[in-house]
Short mmCIF file of C-alpha atoms in Angstrom, two decimals:
data_model
loop_
_atom_site.label_atom_id
_atom_site.label_comp_id
_atom_site.label_asym_id
_atom_site.label_seq_id
_atom_site.Cartn_x
_atom_site.Cartn_y
_atom_site.Cartn_z
CA MET A 1 0.00 0.00 0.00
CA ALA A 2 1.33 3.37 -1.02
CA GLY A 3 0.38 5.07 2.21
CA LYS A 4 -2.59 7.24 2.96
CA ILE A 5 -4.56 9.64 0.84
CA ARG A 6 -5.70 13.07 1.91
CA PHE A 7 -9.47 13.42 1.73
CA ASP A 8 -11.36 16.72 1.98
CA LEU A 9 -15.11 17.06 1.84
CA VAL A 10 -16.21 20.60 1.10
CA SER A 11 -19.68 22.08 1.01
CA PRO A 12 -20.47 25.56 -0.32
CA GLU A 13 -20.67 26.83 3.23
CA LYS A 14 -17.70 25.17 4.84
CA LEU A 15 -15.07 22.47 4.96
CA LEU A 16 -17.03 19.55 6.37
CA TYR A 17 -14.51 16.83 6.82
CA SER A 18 -10.83 16.44 6.36
CA ALA A 19 -8.77 13.36 7.07
CA GLU A 20 -6.12 10.95 5.89
CA ALA A 21 -7.51 7.62 4.82
CA ASP A 22 -6.43 4.33 3.29
CA MET A 23 -9.15 4.28 0.69
CA VAL A 24 -12.15 6.38 -0.23
CA THR A 25 -15.00 5.12 -2.39
CA VAL A 26 -16.95 7.82 -4.21
CA PRO A 27 -20.26 7.44 -6.06
CA GLY A 28 -19.45 8.77 -9.53
CA ARG A 29 -22.07 9.56 -12.14
CA GLU A 30 -20.92 6.56 -14.18
CA GLY A 31 -20.31 4.20 -11.33
CA ASP A 32 -18.57 4.12 -7.98
CA PHE A 33 -14.83 4.50 -7.93
CA ALA A 34 -12.31 3.95 -5.20
CA VAL A 35 -9.38 6.26 -4.69
CA LEU A 36 -6.09 5.12 -3.18
CA ALA A 37 -2.94 7.14 -2.67
CA GLY A 38 -1.21 7.90 -5.96
CA HIS A 39 -4.38 7.87 -8.06
CA GLU A 40 -4.12 9.57 -11.45
CA PRO A 41 -5.50 13.13 -11.71
CA PHE A 42 -9.19 12.73 -12.29
CA ILE A 43 -12.41 14.72 -12.21
CA SER A 44 -15.85 13.21 -12.01
CA ILE A 45 -19.37 14.37 -11.33
CA ILE A 46 -20.89 12.59 -8.37
CA ARG A 47 -24.40 11.30 -8.00
CA THR A 48 -26.43 11.13 -4.81
CA GLY A 49 -25.00 8.33 -2.74
CA LEU A 50 -22.59 7.13 -0.17
CA ILE A 51 -18.92 7.98 0.31
CA ASN A 52 -17.06 5.22 2.09
CA VAL A 53 -13.93 6.16 3.98
CA LYS A 54 -11.74 3.23 4.96
CA GLY A 55 -9.02 3.60 7.56
CA GLY A 56 -9.58 7.30 8.12
CA ASP A 57 -8.32 9.25 11.10
CA ASP A 58 -11.52 8.42 12.95
CA GLY A 59 -11.79 4.89 11.63
CA ASP A 60 -14.22 3.96 8.90
CA MET A 61 -16.93 6.39 7.97
CA ARG A 62 -19.88 6.61 5.67
CA ILE A 63 -21.05 9.97 4.42
CA PHE A 64 -24.00 10.77 2.22
CA VAL A 65 -23.48 13.34 -0.49
CA ARG A 66 -25.72 14.97 -3.02
CA GLY A 67 -24.76 16.94 -6.09
CA GLY A 68 -21.26 18.10 -6.90
CA PHE A 69 -18.03 16.70 -8.17
CA ALA A 70 -14.85 15.00 -7.06
CA GLU A 71 -11.34 15.99 -7.99
CA VAL A 72 -8.28 13.83 -7.55
CA ASN A 73 -4.88 15.44 -7.87
CA ALA A 74 -1.39 15.05 -6.48
CA GLU A 75 -2.52 16.50 -3.14
CA GLY A 76 -5.34 14.07 -2.64
CA LEU A 77 -9.06 13.74 -3.14
CA ILE A 78 -11.43 16.66 -2.83
CA VAL A 79 -15.16 16.18 -2.98
CA LEU A 80 -17.29 19.25 -3.51
CA ALA A 81 -20.82 18.40 -2.50
CA GLU A 82 -23.85 20.62 -2.25
CA GLU A 83 -25.17 18.57 0.60
CA ALA A 84 -23.43 16.08 2.83
CA MET A 85 -23.99 14.41 6.17
CA PRO A 86 -22.71 11.39 8.04
CA ALA A 87 -24.80 8.31 7.30
CA ASP A 88 -25.58 7.90 10.99
CA ASP A 89 -27.33 11.27 11.14
CA LEU A 90 -29.85 10.46 8.43
CA ASP A 91 -33.42 11.04 9.43
CA ALA A 92 -35.80 8.47 7.98
CA ALA A 93 -38.90 10.65 8.28
CA ALA A 94 -37.28 13.65 6.60
CA LEU A 95 -36.05 11.37 3.83
CA ASP A 96 -39.51 9.96 3.25
CA ALA A 97 -40.82 13.48 2.76
CA ARG A 98 -38.10 14.22 0.24
CA ILE A 99 -38.70 10.96 -1.60
CA LYS A 100 -42.32 11.98 -1.96
CA ASP A 101 -41.26 15.37 -3.34
CA ALA A 102 -38.92 13.66 -5.76
CA GLU A 103 -41.66 11.32 -6.94
CA GLU A 104 -43.84 14.34 -7.68
CA ASP A 105 -40.97 15.98 -9.53
CA LEU A 106 -40.63 12.86 -11.64
CA ALA A 107 -44.33 12.85 -12.44
CA ASP A 108 -44.18 16.56 -13.35
CA ALA A 109 -41.08 16.28 -15.53
CA LYS A 110 -41.76 17.67 -18.99
CA ASP A 111 -39.01 16.28 -21.21
CA ASP A 112 -36.65 13.33 -21.22
CA ALA A 113 -33.72 15.25 -19.78
CA ALA A 114 -35.77 16.51 -16.84
CA ARG A 115 -37.22 13.05 -16.31
CA ALA A 116 -33.78 11.45 -16.27
CA LYS A 117 -32.60 14.01 -13.77
CA ALA A 118 -35.60 13.54 -11.51
CA ALA A 119 -35.27 9.77 -11.71
CA GLU A 120 -31.63 9.98 -10.73
CA ALA A 121 -32.42 12.20 -7.75
CA LEU A 122 -35.17 9.84 -6.66
CA GLU A 123 -32.92 6.81 -6.98
CA GLY A 124 -30.30 8.51 -4.83
CA LEU A 125 -32.82 9.33 -2.14
CA ARG A 126 -34.13 5.76 -2.13
CA GLN A 127 -30.56 4.57 -1.68
CA MET A 128 -30.18 6.86 1.30
CA ARG A 129 -33.48 5.62 2.75
CA ILE A 130 -32.21 2.04 2.70
CA HIS A 131 -29.24 3.01 4.83
CA ALA A 132 -31.12 5.28 7.20
CA MET B 1 -35.23 81.05 26.61
CA PRO B 2 -36.00 77.34 26.92
CA SER B 3 -36.57 76.21 30.45
CA LEU B 4 -34.08 74.13 32.40
CA LYS B 5 -36.48 71.23 32.31
CA SER B 6 -36.58 71.13 28.51
CA PHE B 7 -32.80 70.87 28.44
CA LYS B 8 -32.91 67.99 30.88
CA VAL B 9 -35.46 66.19 28.75
CA ARG B 10 -33.38 66.64 25.62
CA ILE B 11 -30.22 65.40 27.28
CA ALA B 12 -32.07 62.33 28.53
CA SER B 13 -33.42 61.61 25.06
CA VAL B 14 -30.02 61.90 23.39
CA LYS B 15 -28.59 59.66 26.08
CA SER B 16 -31.07 56.91 25.32
CA THR B 17 -30.35 57.31 21.61
CA ARG B 18 -26.70 56.81 22.40
CA LYS B 19 -27.52 53.66 24.33
CA ILE B 20 -29.37 52.27 21.34
CA THR B 21 -26.66 53.08 18.81
CA LYS B 22 -24.04 51.65 21.16
CA ALA B 23 -26.01 48.43 21.49
CA MET B 24 -26.48 48.23 17.73
CA GLN B 25 -22.78 48.70 17.25
CA LEU B 26 -21.98 45.83 19.59
CA VAL B 27 -24.51 43.55 17.94
CA ALA B 28 -23.17 44.46 14.50
CA ALA B 29 -19.64 43.67 15.67
CA ALA B 30 -20.67 40.24 16.88
CA LYS B 31 -22.61 39.50 13.71
CA LEU B 32 -19.77 40.79 11.59
CA ARG B 33 -17.46 38.26 13.15
CA ARG B 34 -19.85 35.48 12.27
CA ALA B 35 -20.34 36.79 8.75
CA GLN B 36 -16.59 37.00 8.24
CA GLU B 37 -16.22 33.44 9.42
CA ALA B 38 -18.87 32.34 6.95
CA ALA B 39 -17.02 34.15 4.19
CA ILE B 40 -13.78 32.39 5.04
CA ASN B 41 -15.48 29.01 5.32
CA ALA B 42 -17.08 29.41 1.92
CA ARG B 43 -13.78 30.12 0.23
CA PRO B 44 -12.38 26.59 -0.38
CA TYR B 45 -15.44 25.50 -2.34
CA ALA B 46 -15.48 28.60 -4.51
CA GLU B 47 -11.77 28.38 -5.18
CA ARG B 48 -11.86 24.72 -6.24
CA MET B 49 -14.87 25.37 -8.40
CA GLN B 50 -13.14 28.29 -10.05
CA ARG B 51 -10.00 26.26 -10.68
CA VAL B 52 -11.74 23.33 -12.27
CA LEU B 53 -13.89 25.66 -14.36
CA THR B 54 -10.86 27.58 -15.52
CA ASN B 55 -9.21 24.34 -16.55
CA LEU B 56 -12.24 23.14 -18.42
CA GLY B 57 -13.60 26.42 -19.61
CA THR B 58 -10.58 27.74 -21.45
CA ALA B 59 -10.48 24.67 -23.63
CA ALA B 60 -14.21 24.60 -24.24
CA LYS B 61 -14.77 28.30 -24.84
CA GLY B 62 -13.99 28.22 -28.53
CA ASN B 63 -15.92 25.04 -29.23
CA PRO B 64 -19.19 25.58 -31.03
CA GLY B 65 -20.80 22.93 -28.84
CA ALA B 66 -19.90 24.67 -25.61
CA PRO B 67 -22.73 25.13 -23.10
CA ARG B 68 -24.63 28.39 -23.43
CA LEU B 69 -23.92 29.32 -19.82
CA LEU B 70 -20.28 29.54 -20.85
CA SER B 71 -20.40 30.91 -24.37
CA GLY B 72 -23.51 33.04 -23.98
CA THR B 73 -26.41 33.32 -26.39
CA GLY B 74 -24.32 35.11 -28.97
CA LYS B 75 -26.22 38.33 -28.34
CA SER B 76 -26.16 40.90 -25.60
CA ASP B 77 -29.47 42.64 -26.16
CA VAL B 78 -31.22 41.87 -22.91
CA HIS B 79 -29.38 42.38 -19.66
CA LEU B 80 -30.50 41.07 -16.31
CA VAL B 81 -29.08 43.04 -13.42
CA VAL B 82 -29.35 41.40 -10.03
CA VAL B 83 -29.03 44.11 -7.40
CA ALA B 84 -28.18 42.57 -4.05
CA THR B 85 -28.67 44.95 -1.13
CA GLY B 86 -29.72 44.64 2.48
CA ASP B 87 -33.26 44.52 3.75
CA ARG B 88 -32.62 47.01 6.49
CA GLY B 89 -31.17 50.45 6.80
CA LEU B 90 -29.17 52.11 9.56
CA CYS B 91 -25.98 50.90 7.99
CA GLY B 92 -24.25 53.97 6.64
CA GLY B 93 -23.73 54.10 2.92
CA PHE B 94 -23.94 50.36 2.34
CA ASN B 95 -27.20 50.24 0.39
CA THR B 96 -26.70 53.61 -1.24
CA ASN B 97 -23.30 52.67 -2.60
CA ILE B 98 -24.58 49.47 -4.17
CA VAL B 99 -27.54 51.28 -5.66
CA LYS B 100 -25.25 53.99 -7.01
CA LEU B 101 -23.22 51.45 -8.94
CA ALA B 102 -26.42 49.76 -10.09
CA ARG B 103 -27.74 53.10 -11.33
CA GLN B 104 -24.54 53.78 -13.28
CA THR B 105 -24.57 50.31 -14.79
CA ILE B 106 -28.22 50.49 -15.76
CA THR B 107 -27.95 53.98 -17.20
CA ARG B 108 -24.97 52.93 -19.29
CA LEU B 109 -26.79 49.84 -20.59
CA LEU B 110 -29.87 51.90 -21.41
CA SER B 111 -27.80 54.46 -23.28
CA GLU B 112 -26.40 51.59 -25.33
CA LYS B 113 -30.01 50.77 -26.25
CA LYS B 114 -30.06 47.49 -24.37
CA THR B 115 -33.11 46.12 -22.68
CA VAL B 116 -32.57 46.01 -18.94
CA LYS B 117 -34.37 43.83 -16.45
CA ILE B 118 -33.74 44.29 -12.76
CA LEU B 119 -34.06 41.62 -10.12
CA CYS B 120 -33.77 43.11 -6.65
CA VAL B 121 -32.50 41.00 -3.82
CA GLY B 122 -33.21 42.87 -0.62
CA ARG B 123 -35.89 45.44 0.02
CA LYS B 124 -33.71 48.54 0.21
CA GLY B 125 -32.50 48.19 -3.36
CA ARG B 126 -36.01 48.19 -4.71
CA GLU B 127 -37.05 51.16 -2.63
CA GLN B 128 -34.22 53.24 -4.00
CA LEU B 129 -34.45 52.07 -7.60
CA ARG B 130 -38.21 52.13 -7.89
CA ARG B 131 -38.54 55.80 -8.73
CA ASP B 132 -36.11 55.92 -11.65
CA PHE B 133 -36.25 52.39 -12.99
CA GLY B 134 -39.59 51.12 -11.67
CA ARG B 135 -40.71 49.66 -14.96
CA HIS B 136 -37.51 47.66 -15.35
CA ILE B 137 -37.83 45.89 -12.05
CA ILE B 138 -39.24 42.45 -12.66
CA ASP B 139 -39.25 41.18 -9.10
CA THR B 140 -37.87 41.52 -5.60
CA ILE B 141 -36.59 38.74 -3.42
CA GLU B 142 -36.60 39.65 0.26
CA LEU B 143 -34.33 37.93 2.70
CA ALA B 144 -35.54 39.82 5.76
CA GLY B 145 -36.68 36.74 7.63
CA VAL B 146 -33.39 34.92 7.09
CA LYS B 147 -31.04 34.91 10.03
CA GLN B 148 -27.88 33.98 8.24
CA VAL B 149 -27.76 33.81 4.48
CA GLY B 150 -26.64 30.45 3.23
CA PHE B 151 -26.74 28.00 0.42
CA ALA B 152 -30.51 27.60 0.45
CA GLN B 153 -31.08 31.27 -0.39
CA ALA B 154 -28.37 31.28 -3.04
CA GLN B 155 -29.92 28.23 -4.62
CA MET B 156 -33.35 29.82 -4.69
CA ILE B 157 -32.05 32.91 -6.46
CA SER B 158 -29.90 30.95 -8.88
CA ALA B 159 -32.80 28.62 -9.75
CA ARG B 160 -34.80 31.72 -10.59
CA VAL B 161 -32.05 33.21 -12.74
CA LEU B 162 -31.31 29.94 -14.51
CA SER B 163 -34.92 29.20 -15.36
CA MET B 164 -35.23 32.70 -16.83
CA PHE B 165 -32.12 32.04 -18.88
CA GLU B 166 -33.55 28.75 -20.13
CA GLU B 167 -36.65 30.60 -21.26
CA GLY B 168 -34.45 33.03 -23.12
CA ALA B 169 -35.56 35.98 -21.00
CA PHE B 170 -32.11 37.56 -21.07
CA ASP B 171 -28.67 37.24 -22.67
CA VAL B 172 -26.29 38.55 -20.03
CA CYS B 173 -26.63 38.47 -16.29
CA THR B 174 -24.69 40.67 -13.89
CA ILE B 175 -24.89 40.71 -10.12
CA ILE B 176 -24.12 43.87 -8.18
CA TYR B 177 -23.09 43.49 -4.59
CA SER B 178 -20.68 44.92 -2.08
CA GLN B 179 -17.33 43.26 -1.77
CA PHE B 180 -15.98 43.08 1.76
CA LYS B 181 -12.45 44.44 1.92
CA SER B 182 -12.33 45.40 5.57
CA VAL B 183 -14.53 46.79 8.30
CA ILE B 184 -14.12 50.29 6.96
CA ALA B 185 -13.88 49.51 3.25
CA GLN B 186 -16.65 47.86 1.25
CA VAL B 187 -16.42 48.09 -2.50
CA PRO B 188 -19.54 47.84 -4.66
CA THR B 189 -18.75 45.36 -7.39
CA ALA B 190 -20.42 44.17 -10.57
CA LEU B 191 -19.79 40.54 -11.41
CA ARG B 192 -20.89 38.86 -14.63
CA LEU B 193 -22.68 35.59 -13.91
CA ILE B 194 -23.82 34.58 -17.37
CA PRO B 195 -21.94 33.91 -19.56
CA ALA B 196 -19.49 32.66 -16.98
CA ASP B 197 -16.60 34.98 -16.40
CA ILE B 198 -13.58 32.76 -16.76
CA PRO B 199 -10.11 34.29 -16.82
CA ASP B 200 -8.28 33.58 -20.05
CA ASN B 201 -4.91 32.62 -18.69
CA ALA B 202 -5.56 29.12 -17.46
CA ASP B 203 -2.46 28.29 -15.49
CA ALA B 204 -1.78 24.80 -16.72
CA ARG B 205 0.44 24.06 -13.79
CA GLY B 206 -1.68 21.11 -12.68
CA ALA B 207 -1.54 17.67 -14.14
CA VAL B 208 -3.69 16.72 -17.08
CA TYR B 209 -6.90 15.34 -15.73
CA SER B 210 -8.96 12.55 -17.06
CA TYR B 211 -12.65 13.27 -17.00
CA GLU B 212 -15.68 11.17 -16.32
CA PRO B 213 -18.05 11.79 -18.06
CA ASP B 214 -16.42 13.93 -20.77
CA GLU B 215 -15.52 17.60 -20.41
CA ASN B 216 -18.67 19.00 -21.93
CA GLU B 217 -20.96 17.01 -19.70
CA ILE B 218 -19.02 18.06 -16.63
CA LEU B 219 -19.29 21.66 -17.75
CA GLU B 220 -23.04 21.30 -18.22
CA ASP B 221 -23.27 20.10 -14.66
CA LEU B 222 -20.79 22.52 -13.17
CA LEU B 223 -21.86 25.81 -14.74
CA PRO B 224 -25.26 26.04 -13.05
CA ARG B 225 -23.57 25.14 -9.78
CA ASN B 226 -21.06 27.86 -10.42
CA VAL B 227 -23.85 30.42 -10.76
CA THR B 228 -25.15 29.32 -7.37
CA THR B 229 -21.69 29.49 -5.86
CA GLN B 230 -21.11 32.99 -7.18
CA ILE B 231 -24.47 34.17 -5.90
CA LEU B 232 -23.72 32.61 -2.53
CA ARG B 233 -20.42 34.42 -2.45
CA ALA B 234 -22.13 37.69 -3.27
CA LEU B 235 -24.69 37.17 -0.52
CA ILE B 236 -22.07 36.27 2.07
CA GLU B 237 -19.83 39.20 1.15
CA ASN B 238 -22.88 41.42 1.27
CA ALA B 239 -23.75 40.24 4.76
CA ALA B 240 -20.23 40.93 6.00
CA SER B 241 -20.21 44.33 4.30
CA PHE B 242 -23.58 45.19 5.79
CA TYR B 243 -22.46 44.54 9.33
CA GLY B 244 -19.11 46.20 8.77
CA SER B 245 -20.82 49.28 7.44
CA GLN B 246 -23.40 49.23 10.18
CA MET B 247 -20.74 48.93 12.83
CA THR B 248 -18.88 51.96 11.51
CA ALA B 249 -22.09 53.96 11.13
CA MET B 250 -23.23 53.14 14.65
CA ASP B 251 -19.81 53.94 16.05
CA ASN B 252 -20.07 57.39 14.46
CA ALA B 253 -23.61 57.82 15.70
CA THR B 254 -22.56 56.94 19.25
CA ARG B 255 -19.76 59.45 19.10
CA ASN B 256 -22.02 62.16 17.67
CA ALA B 257 -24.55 61.52 20.40
CA GLY B 258 -21.75 62.01 22.95
CA ASP B 259 -20.84 65.36 21.36
CA VAL B 260 -24.45 66.51 21.38
CA ILE B 261 -24.75 65.53 25.05
CA ASP B 262 -21.61 67.51 25.91
CA LYS B 263 -22.91 70.59 24.13
CA LEU B 264 -26.34 70.36 25.68
CA THR B 265 -24.86 69.85 29.14
CA LEU B 266 -22.77 72.98 28.72
CA VAL B 267 -25.79 75.07 27.75
CA TYR B 268 -27.79 73.49 30.55
CA ASN B 269 -25.17 74.44 33.15
CA ARG B 270 -24.85 77.97 31.83
CA THR B 271 -28.58 78.43 31.97
CA ARG B 272 -28.68 76.98 35.47
CA GLN B 273 -25.95 79.37 36.64
CA ALA B 274 -27.70 82.30 34.96
CA VAL B 275 -30.87 81.42 36.84
CA ILE B 276 -28.98 81.26 40.16
CA THR B 277 -27.25 84.59 39.48
CA LYS B 278 -30.55 86.15 38.61
CA GLU B 279 -32.12 84.90 41.81
CA LEU B 280 -29.16 86.15 43.88
CA ILE B 281 -29.40 89.60 42.29
CA GLU B 282 -33.09 89.66 43.08
CA ILE B 283 -32.51 88.72 46.73
CA ILE B 284 -29.66 91.21 47.18
CA SER B 285 -31.47 94.07 45.52
CA GLY B 286 -34.50 93.18 47.63
CA ALA B 287 -32.41 93.33 50.83
CA GLU B 288 -30.80 96.65 49.82
CA ALA B 289 -34.18 98.20 49.17
CA LEU B 290 -35.25 97.56 52.77
#
């Protein structure tokens, strides 16, 4: 193992989480990807889902993220997410309400692009609900 | 000559004014600290976003298939000016300075025969712009009930702007807000939101990235987010500027109140002494007459 990778999770309002970890799995738009130390420079959009931190400073951690992108460079991995929270803090009731909203959005979607977007958001929320 | 009592009443009233301005100054100082913190906390996100966009944007700018948020609509006939001010006054020249820049910008655009639409964020901006540019104002977003501006508000405004852009309601969007330099210096600034303002000299110091999905798709996803981020930055800077300006204004007001109290006290004492002298003269002349 090539040592640890620096992992920063940033939201528009503040730096949420910063640690050194063995491995971080990120839900990319086109599939999950894991980042180890020495990963090639890489930028990907993320979808709603779960970030898995293995061997971080505070042990293993799971964090939910929604909307944003991930950047890997020589310094480490930076995830810019519009919304993020530790998986343990998820509130099932609040999620149910949002799933309902998302279902309505999907029903209201006018064109294919909007429908695809709404479906993706809904799928992400359902994923979160499973883990809550 | 005003009676002694009326002086006393005036001094008391100025004193309570001073108490209020002093309290407002302290509150503004505390809130300023929080607003500054928020501004610093928001920086990493904005910086990363800017860097990635610069990387991607410079390459994509010339492409005919580039997203419209980056390349624009090809015209600049209709301008949307977002004027971000505070919802409250008592903050020195904060609102006035922003509105002044907005006025200049709008007048210039109008003289170039452009169509101007104004979206006011904050009540004070609308109040001051209504008289001259009332028919250009399309809507006002008030943030009076919001304790601390954050991402939710930025997202609401940006959703509004973006949906208008999708409908083709405007070609160029500019936001006018007050940049926070320091407690005593706030600079009204106009920032172009759409098409995205990306500096030309992309410093290609970083490694070559691989992208997933491809560059254009990432741009499509990132550009709307960038609009939100920029609006958020404007709102946060505005909040810090507001409290900075308010603090300075209230500091001045407190000092002025002190001066007024000093002057009034002086007049009060003179009058009091004059009254005593007069009474003494009356007593003495009364005694001599006997």
